[in-house]
PDB file of C-alpha atoms and ligand atoms in Angstrom:
ATOM      1  CA  MET A 152      -8.026 -29.216  24.473  1.00  0.00           C
ATOM      2  CA  ASN A 153     -11.362 -29.268  22.750  1.00  0.00           C
ATOM      3  CA  GLU A 154     -11.405 -25.557  21.994  1.00  0.00           C
ATOM      4  CA  TYR A 155     -11.667 -26.358  18.291  1.00  0.00           C
ATOM      5  CA  ARG A 156     -15.147 -27.806  18.871  1.00  0.00           C
ATOM      6  CA  LYS A 157     -16.600 -24.363  19.402  1.00  0.00           C
ATOM      7  CA  LEU A 158     -15.908 -23.661  15.727  1.00  0.00           C
ATOM      8  CA  LEU A 159     -17.990 -26.633  14.621  1.00  0.00           C
ATOM      9  CA  LEU A 160     -20.807 -25.611  16.936  1.00  0.00           C
ATOM     10  CA  ALA A 161     -20.640 -22.023  15.714  1.00  0.00           C
ATOM     11  CA  ASN A 162     -20.829 -23.296  12.148  1.00  0.00           C
ATOM     12  CA  LYS A 163     -24.110 -25.128  12.870  1.00  0.00           C
ATOM     13  CA  ALA A 164     -25.598 -21.985  14.382  1.00  0.00           C
ATOM     14  CA  TRP A 165     -24.378 -19.824  11.489  1.00  0.00           C
ATOM     15  CA  ALA A 166     -25.797 -22.148   8.830  1.00  0.00           C
ATOM     16  CA  GLN A 167     -29.155 -22.246  10.614  1.00  0.00           C
ATOM     17  CA  GLU A 168     -29.216 -18.468  10.914  1.00  0.00           C
ATOM     18  CA  LYS A 169     -28.741 -18.118   7.160  1.00  0.00           C
ATOM     19  CA  LEU A 170     -31.436 -20.698   6.412  1.00  0.00           C
ATOM     20  CA  ASP A 171     -33.859 -18.907   8.730  1.00  0.00           C
ATOM     21  CA  LEU A 172     -33.360 -15.744   6.681  1.00  0.00           C
ATOM     22  CA  ARG A 173     -33.542 -17.475   3.324  1.00  0.00           C
ATOM     23  CA  PRO A 174     -34.275 -21.194   2.864  1.00  0.00           C
ATOM     24  CA  ASP A 175     -32.345 -21.360  -0.452  1.00  0.00           C
ATOM     25  CA  TYR A 176     -29.320 -19.447   0.946  1.00  0.00           C
ATOM     26  CA  PHE A 177     -26.855 -22.269   0.272  1.00  0.00           C
ATOM     27  CA  ILE A 178     -28.568 -24.293  -2.435  1.00  0.00           C
ATOM     28  CA  ARG A 179     -28.756 -21.342  -4.829  1.00  0.00           C
ATOM     29  CA  MET A 180     -24.931 -21.118  -4.847  1.00  0.00           C
ATOM     30  CA  LYS A 181     -24.090 -24.786  -5.148  1.00  0.00           C
ATOM     31  CA  ASP A 182     -23.272 -24.892  -8.856  1.00  0.00           C
ATOM     32  CA  VAL A 183     -21.946 -21.449  -9.735  1.00  0.00           C
ATOM     33  CA  GLN A 184     -20.054 -18.532  -8.303  1.00  0.00           C
ATOM     34  CA  SER A 185     -19.851 -15.118  -9.908  1.00  0.00           C
ATOM     35  CA  PRO A 186     -17.948 -12.869  -7.524  1.00  0.00           C
ATOM     36  CA  ALA A 187     -17.303  -9.284  -8.644  1.00  0.00           C
ATOM     37  CA  TYR A 188     -14.159  -8.973  -6.532  1.00  0.00           C
ATOM     38  CA  LEU A 189     -10.818 -10.680  -6.084  1.00  0.00           C
ATOM     39  CA  TRP A 190      -9.364  -9.907  -2.657  1.00  0.00           C
ATOM     40  CA  ILE A 191      -5.620 -10.265  -2.092  1.00  0.00           C
ATOM     41  CA  GLY A 192      -4.953  -9.726   1.588  1.00  0.00           C
ATOM     42  CA  CYS A 193      -2.589 -10.596   4.406  1.00  0.00           C
ATOM     43  CA  SER A 194      -2.905 -13.940   6.208  1.00  0.00           C
ATOM     44  CA  ASP A 195      -3.136 -12.022   9.507  1.00  0.00           C
ATOM     45  CA  SER A 196      -6.044 -13.337  11.605  1.00  0.00           C
ATOM     46  CA  ARG A 197      -7.109  -9.797  12.485  1.00  0.00           C
ATOM     47  CA  VAL A 198      -8.032  -8.933   8.894  1.00  0.00           C
ATOM     48  CA  PRO A 199     -11.008 -11.128   7.940  1.00  0.00           C
ATOM     49  CA  ALA A 200     -11.867 -10.114   4.376  1.00  0.00           C
ATOM     50  CA  GLU A 201     -15.596 -10.876   4.381  1.00  0.00           C
ATOM     51  CA  ASP A 202     -16.295  -9.441   7.827  1.00  0.00           C
ATOM     52  CA  ILE A 203     -14.627  -6.077   7.270  1.00  0.00           C
ATOM     53  CA  THR A 204     -16.294  -5.590   3.886  1.00  0.00           C
ATOM     54  CA  GLY A 205     -19.730  -6.855   4.882  1.00  0.00           C
ATOM     55  CA  THR A 206     -19.708  -9.390   2.072  1.00  0.00           C
ATOM     56  CA  GLU A 207     -21.508 -12.712   1.921  1.00  0.00           C
ATOM     57  CA  PRO A 208     -20.460 -16.097   0.533  1.00  0.00           C
ATOM     58  CA  GLY A 209     -20.214 -15.818  -3.251  1.00  0.00           C
ATOM     59  CA  GLU A 210     -19.120 -12.173  -3.322  1.00  0.00           C
ATOM     60  CA  LEU A 211     -15.351 -12.308  -2.775  1.00  0.00           C
ATOM     61  CA  PHE A 212     -12.772 -14.577  -4.380  1.00  0.00           C
ATOM     62  CA  VAL A 213      -9.949 -14.580  -1.831  1.00  0.00           C
ATOM     63  CA  HIS A 214      -6.201 -15.121  -1.782  1.00  0.00           C
ATOM     64  CA  ARG A 215      -4.157 -14.373   1.328  1.00  0.00           C
ATOM     65  CA  ASN A 216      -0.458 -14.576   2.027  1.00  0.00           C
ATOM     66  CA  VAL A 217       2.013 -13.004   4.436  1.00  0.00           C
ATOM     67  CA  ALA A 218       2.023  -9.229   3.816  1.00  0.00           C
ATOM     68  CA  ASN A 219      -0.271  -9.426   0.733  1.00  0.00           C
ATOM     69  CA  LEU A 220       2.534  -9.723  -1.798  1.00  0.00           C
ATOM     70  CA  VAL A 221       2.132 -10.039  -5.569  1.00  0.00           C
ATOM     71  CA  ILE A 222       5.212 -11.877  -6.819  1.00  0.00           C
ATOM     72  CA  HIS A 223       5.335 -12.848 -10.476  1.00  0.00           C
ATOM     73  CA  THR A 224       6.946 -16.242  -9.829  1.00  0.00           C
ATOM     74  CA  ASP A 225       4.309 -17.201  -7.221  1.00  0.00           C
ATOM     75  CA  ILE A 226       2.419 -19.842  -9.184  1.00  0.00           C
ATOM     76  CA  ASN A 227      -0.238 -20.081  -6.481  1.00  0.00           C
ATOM     77  CA  LEU A 228      -1.154 -16.387  -6.566  1.00  0.00           C
ATOM     78  CA  MET A 229      -0.845 -16.138 -10.350  1.00  0.00           C
ATOM     79  CA  SER A 230      -3.164 -19.122 -10.824  1.00  0.00           C
ATOM     80  CA  VAL A 231      -5.714 -17.427  -8.571  1.00  0.00           C
ATOM     81  CA  VAL A 232      -5.371 -14.135 -10.473  1.00  0.00           C
ATOM     82  CA  GLU A 233      -5.734 -15.794 -13.873  1.00  0.00           C
ATOM     83  CA  TYR A 234      -8.745 -17.837 -12.814  1.00  0.00           C
ATOM     84  CA  ALA A 235     -10.443 -14.875 -11.129  1.00  0.00           C
ATOM     85  CA  ILE A 236      -9.955 -12.605 -14.135  1.00  0.00           C
ATOM     86  CA  ASP A 237     -10.297 -14.976 -17.098  1.00  0.00           C
ATOM     87  CA  ALA A 238     -12.795 -17.526 -15.806  1.00  0.00           C
ATOM     88  CA  LEU A 239     -14.782 -15.639 -13.175  1.00  0.00           C
ATOM     89  CA  GLY A 240     -14.529 -12.220 -14.809  1.00  0.00           C
ATOM     90  CA  VAL A 241     -14.021 -10.234 -11.608  1.00  0.00           C
ATOM     91  CA  ARG A 242     -14.394  -6.481 -12.198  1.00  0.00           C
ATOM     92  CA  HIS A 243     -12.249  -5.331  -9.294  1.00  0.00           C
ATOM     93  CA  VAL A 244      -9.084  -6.634  -7.648  1.00  0.00           C
ATOM     94  CA  ILE A 245      -8.482  -5.302  -4.151  1.00  0.00           C
ATOM     95  CA  ILE A 246      -5.055  -5.618  -2.583  1.00  0.00           C
ATOM     96  CA  CYS A 247      -5.430  -4.902   1.095  1.00  0.00           C
ATOM     97  CA  GLY A 248      -2.520  -4.190   3.423  1.00  0.00           C
ATOM     98  CA  HIS A 249      -2.913  -3.424   7.101  1.00  0.00           C
ATOM     99  CA  TYR A 250      -1.142  -1.408   9.760  1.00  0.00           C
ATOM    100  CA  ASN A 251       0.785  -3.395  12.381  1.00  0.00           C
ATOM    101  CA  CYS A 252       1.564  -6.031   9.737  1.00  0.00           C
ATOM    102  CA  GLY A 253       3.996  -8.531  11.253  1.00  0.00           C
ATOM    103  CA  GLY A 254       5.442  -9.359   7.837  1.00  0.00           C
ATOM    104  CA  VAL A 255       6.281  -5.726   7.116  1.00  0.00           C
ATOM    105  CA  LYS A 256       7.689  -5.275  10.607  1.00  0.00           C
ATOM    106  CA  ALA A 257       9.915  -8.347  10.220  1.00  0.00           C
ATOM    107  CA  ALA A 258      11.160  -7.051   6.864  1.00  0.00           C
ATOM    108  CA  MET A 259      12.182  -3.770   8.540  1.00  0.00           C
ATOM    109  CA  SER A 260      14.396  -5.596  11.005  1.00  0.00           C
ATOM    110  CA  ARG A 261      17.774  -7.207  10.462  1.00  0.00           C
ATOM    111  CA  GLN A 262      16.774 -10.406  12.166  1.00  0.00           C
ATOM    112  CA  SER A 263      17.000 -13.668  10.204  1.00  0.00           C
ATOM    113  CA  PHE A 264      13.733 -15.625  10.350  1.00  0.00           C
ATOM    114  CA  GLY A 265      14.735 -18.589   8.185  1.00  0.00           C
ATOM    115  CA  LEU A 266      12.845 -19.535   5.044  1.00  0.00           C
ATOM    116  CA  ILE A 267      10.523 -16.547   5.194  1.00  0.00           C
ATOM    117  CA  ASN A 268      13.542 -14.255   4.641  1.00  0.00           C
ATOM    118  CA  LYS A 269      13.127 -15.107   0.954  1.00  0.00           C
ATOM    119  CA  TRP A 270       9.515 -13.951   0.985  1.00  0.00           C
ATOM    120  CA  LEU A 271      10.095 -10.829   3.063  1.00  0.00           C
ATOM    121  CA  ARG A 272      12.978  -9.627   0.916  1.00  0.00           C
ATOM    122  CA  HIS A 273      10.387  -8.319  -1.557  1.00  0.00           C
ATOM    123  CA  ILE A 274       9.315  -5.872   1.164  1.00  0.00           C
ATOM    124  CA  LYS A 275      12.955  -4.939   1.734  1.00  0.00           C
ATOM    125  CA  ASP A 276      13.076  -4.088  -1.991  1.00  0.00           C
ATOM    126  CA  VAL A 277      10.120  -1.723  -1.478  1.00  0.00           C
ATOM    127  CA  TYR A 278      11.987  -0.159   1.439  1.00  0.00           C
ATOM    128  CA  ARG A 279      15.088   0.317  -0.702  1.00  0.00           C
ATOM    129  CA  ASN A 280      13.060   1.975  -3.494  1.00  0.00           C
ATOM    130  CA  TYR A 281      11.543   4.458  -1.027  1.00  0.00           C
ATOM    131  CA  ALA A 282      14.459   4.681   1.451  1.00  0.00           C
ATOM    132  CA  ARG A 283      14.755   8.446   1.142  1.00  0.00           C
ATOM    133  CA  GLU A 284      11.094   9.035   2.005  1.00  0.00           C
ATOM    134  CA  LEU A 285      11.008   6.378   4.720  1.00  0.00           C
ATOM    135  CA  GLU A 286      14.157   7.585   6.444  1.00  0.00           C
ATOM    136  CA  SER A 287      12.792  11.109   6.577  1.00  0.00           C
ATOM    137  CA  PHE A 288      10.431   9.879   9.323  1.00  0.00           C
ATOM    138  CA  THR A 289      11.985  10.283  12.755  1.00  0.00           C
ATOM    139  CA  ASP A 290       9.138   8.379  14.391  1.00  0.00           C
ATOM    140  CA  PRO A 291       9.665   4.622  13.801  1.00  0.00           C
ATOM    141  CA  GLU A 292       5.914   3.999  14.066  1.00  0.00           C
ATOM    142  CA  ALA A 293       5.193   6.532  11.302  1.00  0.00           C
ATOM    143  CA  ARG A 294       7.883   4.915   9.140  1.00  0.00           C
ATOM    144  CA  PHE A 295       6.322   1.490   9.749  1.00  0.00           C
ATOM    145  CA  ARG A 296       2.868   2.768   8.780  1.00  0.00           C
ATOM    146  CA  ARG A 297       4.211   4.373   5.620  1.00  0.00           C
ATOM    147  CA  LEU A 298       6.005   1.177   4.566  1.00  0.00           C
ATOM    148  CA  VAL A 299       2.728  -0.734   4.990  1.00  0.00           C
ATOM    149  CA  GLU A 300       1.116   1.791   2.612  1.00  0.00           C
ATOM    150  CA  LEU A 301       3.980   1.786   0.098  1.00  0.00           C
ATOM    151  CA  ASN A 302       4.130  -2.005   0.117  1.00  0.00           C
ATOM    152  CA  THR A 303       0.428  -2.150  -0.760  1.00  0.00           C
ATOM    153  CA  ILE A 304       0.809   0.450  -3.521  1.00  0.00           C
ATOM    154  CA  GLU A 305       3.772  -1.467  -4.982  1.00  0.00           C
ATOM    155  CA  GLN A 306       1.807  -4.728  -5.021  1.00  0.00           C
ATOM    156  CA  VAL A 307      -0.947  -3.045  -7.039  1.00  0.00           C
ATOM    157  CA  ARG A 308       1.691  -1.955  -9.546  1.00  0.00           C
ATOM    158  CA  ASN A 309       3.111  -5.490  -9.616  1.00  0.00           C
ATOM    159  CA  LEU A 310      -0.346  -6.749 -10.493  1.00  0.00           C
ATOM    160  CA  ALA A 311      -0.782  -4.189 -13.273  1.00  0.00           C
ATOM    161  CA  GLU A 312       2.515  -5.394 -14.716  1.00  0.00           C
ATOM    162  CA  THR A 313       1.235  -8.933 -15.338  1.00  0.00           C
ATOM    163  CA  SER A 314       0.260 -10.030 -18.834  1.00  0.00           C
ATOM    164  CA  ILE A 315      -2.902 -11.542 -17.318  1.00  0.00           C
ATOM    165  CA  VAL A 316      -4.213  -8.138 -16.247  1.00  0.00           C
ATOM    166  CA  GLN A 317      -3.035  -6.304 -19.365  1.00  0.00           C
ATOM    167  CA  LYS A 318      -4.652  -8.796 -21.717  1.00  0.00           C
ATOM    168  CA  SER A 319      -7.930  -8.493 -19.830  1.00  0.00           C
ATOM    169  CA  TRP A 320      -7.727  -4.689 -20.036  1.00  0.00           C
ATOM    170  CA  LEU A 321      -7.505  -4.940 -23.823  1.00  0.00           C
ATOM    171  CA  LYS A 322     -10.204  -7.587 -24.120  1.00  0.00           C
ATOM    172  CA  ARG A 323     -12.846  -6.169 -21.784  1.00  0.00           C
ATOM    173  CA  ARG A 324     -11.600  -2.958 -20.125  1.00  0.00           C
ATOM    174  CA  SER A 325     -11.480  -4.691 -16.763  1.00  0.00           C
ATOM    175  CA  PRO A 326     -10.514  -5.189 -13.913  1.00  0.00           C
ATOM    176  CA  TRP A 327      -9.931  -2.069 -11.868  1.00  0.00           C
ATOM    177  CA  LEU A 328      -7.023  -2.494  -9.437  1.00  0.00           C
ATOM    178  CA  HIS A 329      -7.364  -1.089  -5.926  1.00  0.00           C
ATOM    179  CA  GLY A 330      -4.890  -0.668  -3.071  1.00  0.00           C
ATOM    180  CA  TRP A 331      -6.482  -0.329   0.362  1.00  0.00           C
ATOM    181  CA  VAL A 332      -5.120  -0.307   3.889  1.00  0.00           C
ATOM    182  CA  TYR A 333      -6.943  -1.602   6.943  1.00  0.00           C
ATOM    183  CA  ASP A 334      -6.439  -0.193  10.418  1.00  0.00           C
ATOM    184  CA  ILE A 335      -6.818  -2.960  12.973  1.00  0.00           C
ATOM    185  CA  ARG A 336      -7.254  -0.350  15.744  1.00  0.00           C
ATOM    186  CA  THR A 337     -10.325   1.279  14.180  1.00  0.00           C
ATOM    187  CA  GLY A 338     -11.726  -1.422  11.904  1.00  0.00           C
ATOM    188  CA  LEU A 339     -11.676   1.027   9.009  1.00  0.00           C
ATOM    189  CA  LEU A 340     -10.450   0.660   5.438  1.00  0.00           C
ATOM    190  CA  GLN A 341      -8.859   3.508   3.531  1.00  0.00           C
ATOM    191  CA  GLU A 342      -8.192   3.801  -0.207  1.00  0.00           C
ATOM    192  CA  LEU A 343      -4.537   4.314  -1.132  1.00  0.00           C
ATOM    193  CA  THR A 344      -4.390   3.880  -4.884  1.00  0.00           C
ATOM    194  CA  LEU A 345      -6.451   2.966  -7.921  1.00  0.00           C
ATOM    195  CA  ILE A 346      -5.277   1.843 -11.354  1.00  0.00           C
ATOM    196  CA  ARG A 347      -7.969   2.005 -14.021  1.00  0.00           C
ATOM    197  CA  PRO A 348      -7.917  -0.371 -17.008  1.00  0.00           C
ATOM    198  CA  GLY A 349      -5.087   0.594 -19.372  1.00  0.00           C
ATOM    199  CA  ASP A 350      -3.372   3.012 -16.990  1.00  0.00           C
ATOM    200  CA  LEU A 351      -0.100   1.124 -16.579  1.00  0.00           C
ATOM    201  CA  PRO A 352       2.242   3.325 -14.504  1.00  0.00           C
ATOM    202  CA  ASP A 353       5.486   2.314 -16.275  1.00  0.00           C
ATOM    203  CA  ASP A 354       5.490   1.610 -19.997  1.00  0.00           C
ATOM    204  CA  ILE A 355       8.501  -0.733 -19.878  1.00  0.00           C
ATOM    205  CA  TYR A 356       6.181  -3.359 -18.374  1.00  0.00           C
ATOM    206  CA  ARG A 357       3.580  -3.094 -21.149  1.00  0.00           C
ATOM    207  CA  TYR A 358       3.085  -6.259 -23.215  1.00  0.00           C
ATOM    208  CA  GLU A 359       1.892  -6.397 -26.795  1.00  0.00           C
ATOM    209  CA  PHE A 360      -0.395  -9.198 -27.868  1.00  0.00           C
ATOM    210  CA  PRO A 361      -1.191 -10.521 -31.341  1.00  0.00           C
ATOM    211  CA  PRO A 362      -4.697  -9.287 -32.284  1.00  0.00           C
ATOM    212  CA  GLU A 363      -5.973 -12.841 -32.790  1.00  0.00           C
ATOM    213  CA  SER A 364      -5.209 -13.617 -29.119  1.00  0.00           C
ATOM    214  CA  LEU A 365      -7.551 -10.881 -27.899  1.00  0.00           C
TER     215      LEU A 365
HETATM  216 ZN1  LIG B  95       0.059  -8.638   7.760  1.00  0.00          ZN
END
């Protein structure tokens, strides 16, 4: 099974293609990166962040996990968020959900999947918060699509509720927080929500910082 070799061959062709367009394509980026965007997306192989946004190396700082969740005790994600905002100074954070998300679908079922139950329960919490709206859909597919959207919107709120984001809002009026959904059947992205710097939806999550720390 040498199917993996095609990836290495494709890489050679890709690198040459870039060099043909611009001889310094790689060398110019070797020491620094200054991406404007942090992308938090699903691990799903059908949602390749750079391809669907037409971005090049150096433009997107990327974190992906199952069902694009923002969980405050996830040290991996929070380290990425802090580095992207404080060190790289990204101006926009995009949280991108997608229809037909296996993680969301699993969370809607009663099946036990083992360890990942603990991850997916955060989506069950979203379901519980919006149960009335979700159960008003008679079509299960429509309910599934709406939970994908609500899950994405809730993750954007989770991000706004971090002290990392709020401190950056006070210090430099940035970043903007975006919630998008991707349709794997059409290849199109759609905007669901936007939180501008300072516009925290729920005040109970607002932190105060000593002036000298800003
Ligand atoms: Zn997914």
